[in-house]
Amino acid sequence: MILPICRIKLRQIGLRQRIMSELDKIDRRILNILQTEGRIANIELAERIGLSATAAGERLKRLMKDGYIEGFGARLVPEKLGYGLLVFVEVLLDKTTPDVFDKFAQAVRRAPEVLECHMVAGGFDYLIKTRLPDMTTYRRFLGSILLSLPGVKETRTYAVMEEVKNNGPLSL
């Protein structure tokens, strides 16, 4: 008998295998290259994967159309722009109902200071990532924005002392 948790794991493994089988070796090479070199010229990409520029461009268009690529952008250096403080915040809601989840999510999407927000399973409900100039600015953000979000009961703040790894590529 397969336990329910094992069935879930097997389904997840099966889903990943199915997705990966939809991508051939060349598609995976394109995605690997783009994860670290998003500004690569189409001609150089084509040379590195062994296709014509037209064929490489068509594959890239298909990967974008099929939703494997969300978009392209520059990685900025936060400290150079005055955003030296990286903070993670655990958020515990007062109630865990669909209405509270929706109101919280809508409000977070409107907060430009919030870089990422993830609903998580465990001892709290959401994990928020933010970057701000300094702890004084964070304190103002906590008091005026975070604690006023719908349903927030409690927060725990974790200021990052050192970023060990950031923006690692997915293993394809």
PDB file of C-alpha atoms in Angstrom:
ATOM      1  CA  MET A   1       0.000   0.000   0.000  1.00  0.00           C
ATOM      2  CA  ILE A   2       1.323   3.470  -0.936  1.00  0.00           C
ATOM      3  CA  LEU A   3       0.808   6.023   1.821  1.00  0.00           C
ATOM      4  CA  PRO A   4      -0.991   9.264   0.844  1.00  0.00           C
ATOM      5  CA  ILE A   5       2.157  11.367   1.315  1.00  0.00           C
ATOM      6  CA  CYS A   6       4.029   8.995  -1.006  1.00  0.00           C
ATOM      7  CA  ARG A   7       1.298   9.351  -3.640  1.00  0.00           C
ATOM      8  CA  ILE A   8       1.727  13.128  -3.518  1.00  0.00           C
ATOM      9  CA  LYS A   9       5.508  12.800  -3.887  1.00  0.00           C
ATOM     10  CA  LEU A  10       5.093  10.336  -6.768  1.00  0.00           C
ATOM     11  CA  ARG A  11       2.665  12.718  -8.494  1.00  0.00           C
ATOM     12  CA  GLN A  12       5.111  15.603  -8.022  1.00  0.00           C
ATOM     13  CA  ILE A  13       7.974  13.534  -9.411  1.00  0.00           C
ATOM     14  CA  GLY A  14       5.746  12.431 -12.304  1.00  0.00           C
ATOM     15  CA  LEU A  15       4.776  16.035 -13.048  1.00  0.00           C
ATOM     16  CA  ARG A  16       8.411  17.142 -13.097  1.00  0.00           C
ATOM     17  CA  GLN A  17       9.338  14.224 -15.374  1.00  0.00           C
ATOM     18  CA  ARG A  18       6.450  15.056 -17.718  1.00  0.00           C
ATOM     19  CA  ILE A  19       7.444  18.725 -17.855  1.00  0.00           C
ATOM     20  CA  MET A  20      11.080  17.879 -18.407  1.00  0.00           C
ATOM     21  CA  SER A  21      10.146  15.405 -21.162  1.00  0.00           C
ATOM     22  CA  GLU A  22       8.329  18.253 -22.958  1.00  0.00           C
ATOM     23  CA  LEU A  23      11.641  20.093 -23.066  1.00  0.00           C
ATOM     24  CA  ASP A  24      14.344  18.534 -25.169  1.00  0.00           C
ATOM     25  CA  LYS A  25      18.073  18.878 -24.509  1.00  0.00           C
ATOM     26  CA  ILE A  26      18.327  22.048 -26.605  1.00  0.00           C
ATOM     27  CA  ASP A  27      15.399  23.719 -24.820  1.00  0.00           C
ATOM     28  CA  ARG A  28      17.047  22.959 -21.466  1.00  0.00           C
ATOM     29  CA  ARG A  29      20.364  24.378 -22.710  1.00  0.00           C
ATOM     30  CA  ILE A  30      18.604  27.562 -23.829  1.00  0.00           C
ATOM     31  CA  LEU A  31      16.932  27.940 -20.422  1.00  0.00           C
ATOM     32  CA  ASN A  32      20.197  27.254 -18.567  1.00  0.00           C
ATOM     33  CA  ILE A  33      22.045  29.883 -20.584  1.00  0.00           C
ATOM     34  CA  LEU A  34      19.283  32.481 -20.195  1.00  0.00           C
ATOM     35  CA  GLN A  35      19.156  32.036 -16.406  1.00  0.00           C
ATOM     36  CA  THR A  36      22.695  33.353 -16.082  1.00  0.00           C
ATOM     37  CA  GLU A  37      23.093  35.369 -19.292  1.00  0.00           C
ATOM     38  CA  GLY A  38      19.740  36.971 -20.020  1.00  0.00           C
ATOM     39  CA  ARG A  39      21.287  39.597 -22.279  1.00  0.00           C
ATOM     40  CA  ILE A  40      22.949  37.110 -24.611  1.00  0.00           C
ATOM     41  CA  ALA A  41      22.568  38.020 -28.282  1.00  0.00           C
ATOM     42  CA  ASN A  42      20.416  35.653 -30.325  1.00  0.00           C
ATOM     43  CA  ILE A  43      23.338  34.912 -32.661  1.00  0.00           C
ATOM     44  CA  GLU A  44      25.619  33.965 -29.750  1.00  0.00           C
ATOM     45  CA  LEU A  45      22.863  31.849 -28.185  1.00  0.00           C
ATOM     46  CA  ALA A  46      22.388  30.066 -31.520  1.00  0.00           C
ATOM     47  CA  GLU A  47      26.122  29.357 -31.817  1.00  0.00           C
ATOM     48  CA  ARG A  48      26.300  27.988 -28.262  1.00  0.00           C
ATOM     49  CA  ILE A  49      23.390  25.594 -28.770  1.00  0.00           C
ATOM     50  CA  GLY A  50      24.388  24.601 -32.299  1.00  0.00           C
ATOM     51  CA  LEU A  51      21.392  25.973 -34.209  1.00  0.00           C
ATOM     52  CA  SER A  52      20.805  28.723 -36.747  1.00  0.00           C
ATOM     53  CA  ALA A  53      19.791  32.116 -35.381  1.00  0.00           C
ATOM     54  CA  THR A  54      16.303  31.628 -36.860  1.00  0.00           C
ATOM     55  CA  ALA A  55      15.835  28.206 -35.243  1.00  0.00           C
ATOM     56  CA  ALA A  56      17.133  29.487 -31.898  1.00  0.00           C
ATOM     57  CA  GLY A  57      14.799  32.483 -32.099  1.00  0.00           C
ATOM     58  CA  GLU A  58      11.808  30.248 -32.843  1.00  0.00           C
ATOM     59  CA  ARG A  59      12.622  28.009 -29.864  1.00  0.00           C
ATOM     60  CA  LEU A  60      12.984  31.058 -27.622  1.00  0.00           C
ATOM     61  CA  LYS A  61       9.597  32.398 -28.800  1.00  0.00           C
ATOM     62  CA  ARG A  62       7.995  28.996 -28.132  1.00  0.00           C
ATOM     63  CA  LEU A  63       9.521  28.756 -24.634  1.00  0.00           C
ATOM     64  CA  MET A  64       8.158  32.231 -23.862  1.00  0.00           C
ATOM     65  CA  LYS A  65       4.725  31.460 -25.361  1.00  0.00           C
ATOM     66  CA  ASP A  66       4.529  28.182 -23.421  1.00  0.00           C
ATOM     67  CA  GLY A  67       5.242  30.035 -20.166  1.00  0.00           C
ATOM     68  CA  TYR A  68       8.701  28.660 -19.335  1.00  0.00           C
ATOM     69  CA  ILE A  69      10.135  32.198 -19.336  1.00  0.00           C
ATOM     70  CA  GLU A  70       8.387  34.915 -17.315  1.00  0.00           C
ATOM     71  CA  GLY A  71      10.417  37.812 -18.616  1.00  0.00           C
ATOM     72  CA  PHE A  72      13.807  39.493 -18.705  1.00  0.00           C
ATOM     73  CA  GLY A  73      15.284  42.159 -16.477  1.00  0.00           C
ATOM     74  CA  ALA A  74      18.446  43.568 -14.966  1.00  0.00           C
ATOM     75  CA  ARG A  75      19.715  42.524 -11.525  1.00  0.00           C
ATOM     76  CA  LEU A  76      20.462  45.725  -9.678  1.00  0.00           C
ATOM     77  CA  VAL A  77      22.917  46.131  -6.797  1.00  0.00           C
ATOM     78  CA  PRO A  78      20.670  47.189  -3.884  1.00  0.00           C
ATOM     79  CA  GLU A  79      23.477  48.723  -1.810  1.00  0.00           C
ATOM     80  CA  LYS A  80      24.500  51.005  -4.686  1.00  0.00           C
ATOM     81  CA  LEU A  81      20.925  52.288  -4.790  1.00  0.00           C
ATOM     82  CA  GLY A  82      20.628  52.893  -1.048  1.00  0.00           C
ATOM     83  CA  TYR A  83      18.795  49.668  -0.129  1.00  0.00           C
ATOM     84  CA  GLY A  84      21.381  48.063   2.135  1.00  0.00           C
ATOM     85  CA  LEU A  85      19.012  46.372   4.592  1.00  0.00           C
ATOM     86  CA  LEU A  86      17.442  43.051   3.586  1.00  0.00           C
ATOM     87  CA  VAL A  87      14.687  41.829   5.911  1.00  0.00           C
ATOM     88  CA  PHE A  88      12.482  38.750   6.049  1.00  0.00           C
ATOM     89  CA  VAL A  89       9.286  38.971   8.061  1.00  0.00           C
ATOM     90  CA  GLU A  90       7.097  36.127   9.275  1.00  0.00           C
ATOM     91  CA  VAL A  91       3.447  37.176   9.366  1.00  0.00           C
ATOM     92  CA  LEU A  92       0.826  35.406  11.445  1.00  0.00           C
ATOM     93  CA  LEU A  93      -2.792  36.267  10.650  1.00  0.00           C
ATOM     94  CA  ASP A  94      -5.553  36.511  13.242  1.00  0.00           C
ATOM     95  CA  LYS A  95      -7.796  34.229  11.159  1.00  0.00           C
ATOM     96  CA  THR A  96      -7.060  31.881   8.283  1.00  0.00           C
ATOM     97  CA  THR A  97     -10.131  32.250   6.125  1.00  0.00           C
ATOM     98  CA  PRO A  98     -10.305  32.762   2.359  1.00  0.00           C
ATOM     99  CA  ASP A  99     -11.601  36.310   2.885  1.00  0.00           C
ATOM    100  CA  VAL A 100      -8.680  37.277   5.140  1.00  0.00           C
ATOM    101  CA  PHE A 101      -6.175  35.629   2.781  1.00  0.00           C
ATOM    102  CA  ASP A 102      -7.602  37.561  -0.186  1.00  0.00           C
ATOM    103  CA  LYS A 103      -7.636  40.933   1.598  1.00  0.00           C
ATOM    104  CA  PHE A 104      -4.092  40.416   2.876  1.00  0.00           C
ATOM    105  CA  ALA A 105      -2.799  39.391  -0.573  1.00  0.00           C
ATOM    106  CA  GLN A 106      -4.461  42.366  -2.277  1.00  0.00           C
ATOM    107  CA  ALA A 107      -2.968  44.805   0.236  1.00  0.00           C
ATOM    108  CA  VAL A 108       0.524  43.281  -0.049  1.00  0.00           C
ATOM    109  CA  ARG A 109       0.432  43.598  -3.839  1.00  0.00           C
ATOM    110  CA  ARG A 110      -0.102  47.347  -3.401  1.00  0.00           C
ATOM    111  CA  ALA A 111       2.927  47.750  -1.069  1.00  0.00           C
ATOM    112  CA  PRO A 112       5.956  48.612  -3.229  1.00  0.00           C
ATOM    113  CA  GLU A 113       8.330  47.944  -0.318  1.00  0.00           C
ATOM    114  CA  VAL A 114       7.389  44.256  -0.389  1.00  0.00           C
ATOM    115  CA  LEU A 115       9.644  42.487  -2.892  1.00  0.00           C
ATOM    116  CA  GLU A 116       8.241  39.010  -2.297  1.00  0.00           C
ATOM    117  CA  CYS A 117       5.415  37.511  -0.284  1.00  0.00           C
ATOM    118  CA  HIS A 118       4.822  33.788   0.047  1.00  0.00           C
ATOM    119  CA  MET A 119       2.002  31.920   1.799  1.00  0.00           C
ATOM    120  CA  VAL A 120       3.683  29.104   3.720  1.00  0.00           C
ATOM    121  CA  ALA A 121       2.728  26.049   5.734  1.00  0.00           C
ATOM    122  CA  GLY A 122       3.962  25.884   9.302  1.00  0.00           C
ATOM    123  CA  GLY A 123       3.978  28.098  12.358  1.00  0.00           C
ATOM    124  CA  PHE A 124       3.063  31.300  10.506  1.00  0.00           C
ATOM    125  CA  ASP A 125       1.070  32.230   7.397  1.00  0.00           C
ATOM    126  CA  TYR A 126       3.249  34.412   5.144  1.00  0.00           C
ATOM    127  CA  LEU A 127       6.914  35.136   4.603  1.00  0.00           C
ATOM    128  CA  ILE A 128       7.697  38.610   3.315  1.00  0.00           C
ATOM    129  CA  LYS A 129      10.957  39.834   1.809  1.00  0.00           C
ATOM    130  CA  THR A 130      11.729  43.548   1.759  1.00  0.00           C
ATOM    131  CA  ARG A 131      14.719  45.816   1.136  1.00  0.00           C
ATOM    132  CA  LEU A 132      15.002  49.214   2.732  1.00  0.00           C
ATOM    133  CA  PRO A 133      17.737  51.786   3.365  1.00  0.00           C
ATOM    134  CA  ASP A 134      18.181  51.120   7.082  1.00  0.00           C
ATOM    135  CA  MET A 135      16.600  49.877  10.306  1.00  0.00           C
ATOM    136  CA  THR A 136      14.927  53.236  11.020  1.00  0.00           C
ATOM    137  CA  THR A 137      13.122  53.044   7.683  1.00  0.00           C
ATOM    138  CA  TYR A 138      12.206  49.417   8.379  1.00  0.00           C
ATOM    139  CA  ARG A 139      10.724  50.397  11.743  1.00  0.00           C
ATOM    140  CA  ARG A 140       8.515  52.988  10.020  1.00  0.00           C
ATOM    141  CA  PHE A 141       7.527  50.431   7.363  1.00  0.00           C
ATOM    142  CA  LEU A 142       6.650  47.881  10.058  1.00  0.00           C
ATOM    143  CA  GLY A 143       4.495  50.337  11.999  1.00  0.00           C
ATOM    144  CA  SER A 144       2.774  52.119   9.141  1.00  0.00           C
ATOM    145  CA  ILE A 145       2.444  49.400   6.508  1.00  0.00           C
ATOM    146  CA  LEU A 146       2.979  45.823   7.693  1.00  0.00           C
ATOM    147  CA  LEU A 147       1.083  45.958  10.961  1.00  0.00           C
ATOM    148  CA  SER A 148      -1.816  47.734   9.271  1.00  0.00           C
ATOM    149  CA  LEU A 149      -2.281  45.035   6.617  1.00  0.00           C
ATOM    150  CA  PRO A 150      -5.636  43.227   6.893  1.00  0.00           C
ATOM    151  CA  GLY A 151      -5.657  40.358   9.379  1.00  0.00           C
ATOM    152  CA  VAL A 152      -2.108  40.760  10.729  1.00  0.00           C
ATOM    153  CA  LYS A 153      -1.923  39.469  14.285  1.00  0.00           C
ATOM    154  CA  GLU A 154       1.815  39.146  14.782  1.00  0.00           C
ATOM    155  CA  THR A 155       5.134  39.546  12.960  1.00  0.00           C
ATOM    156  CA  ARG A 156       8.685  38.334  13.492  1.00  0.00           C
ATOM    157  CA  THR A 157      11.536  40.200  11.828  1.00  0.00           C
ATOM    158  CA  TYR A 158      14.809  38.714  10.586  1.00  0.00           C
ATOM    159  CA  ALA A 159      17.400  41.228   9.389  1.00  0.00           C
ATOM    160  CA  VAL A 160      19.917  39.611   7.056  1.00  0.00           C
ATOM    161  CA  MET A 161      23.539  39.957   8.141  1.00  0.00           C
ATOM    162  CA  GLU A 162      25.056  38.425   5.001  1.00  0.00           C
ATOM    163  CA  GLU A 163      23.660  37.179   1.709  1.00  0.00           C
ATOM    164  CA  VAL A 164      25.393  33.892   1.041  1.00  0.00           C
ATOM    165  CA  LYS A 165      23.559  32.983  -2.178  1.00  0.00           C
ATOM    166  CA  ASN A 166      21.064  35.010  -4.157  1.00  0.00           C
ATOM    167  CA  ASN A 167      19.324  34.301  -7.493  1.00  0.00           C
ATOM    168  CA  GLY A 168      20.643  30.793  -7.975  1.00  0.00           C
ATOM    169  CA  PRO A 169      19.586  29.224 -11.287  1.00  0.00           C
ATOM    170  CA  LEU A 170      17.113  26.335 -11.379  1.00  0.00           C
ATOM    171  CA  SER A 171      18.630  22.929 -11.953  1.00  0.00           C
ATOM    172  CA  LEU A 172      17.521  21.727 -15.387  1.00  0.00           C
TER     173      LEU A 172
END
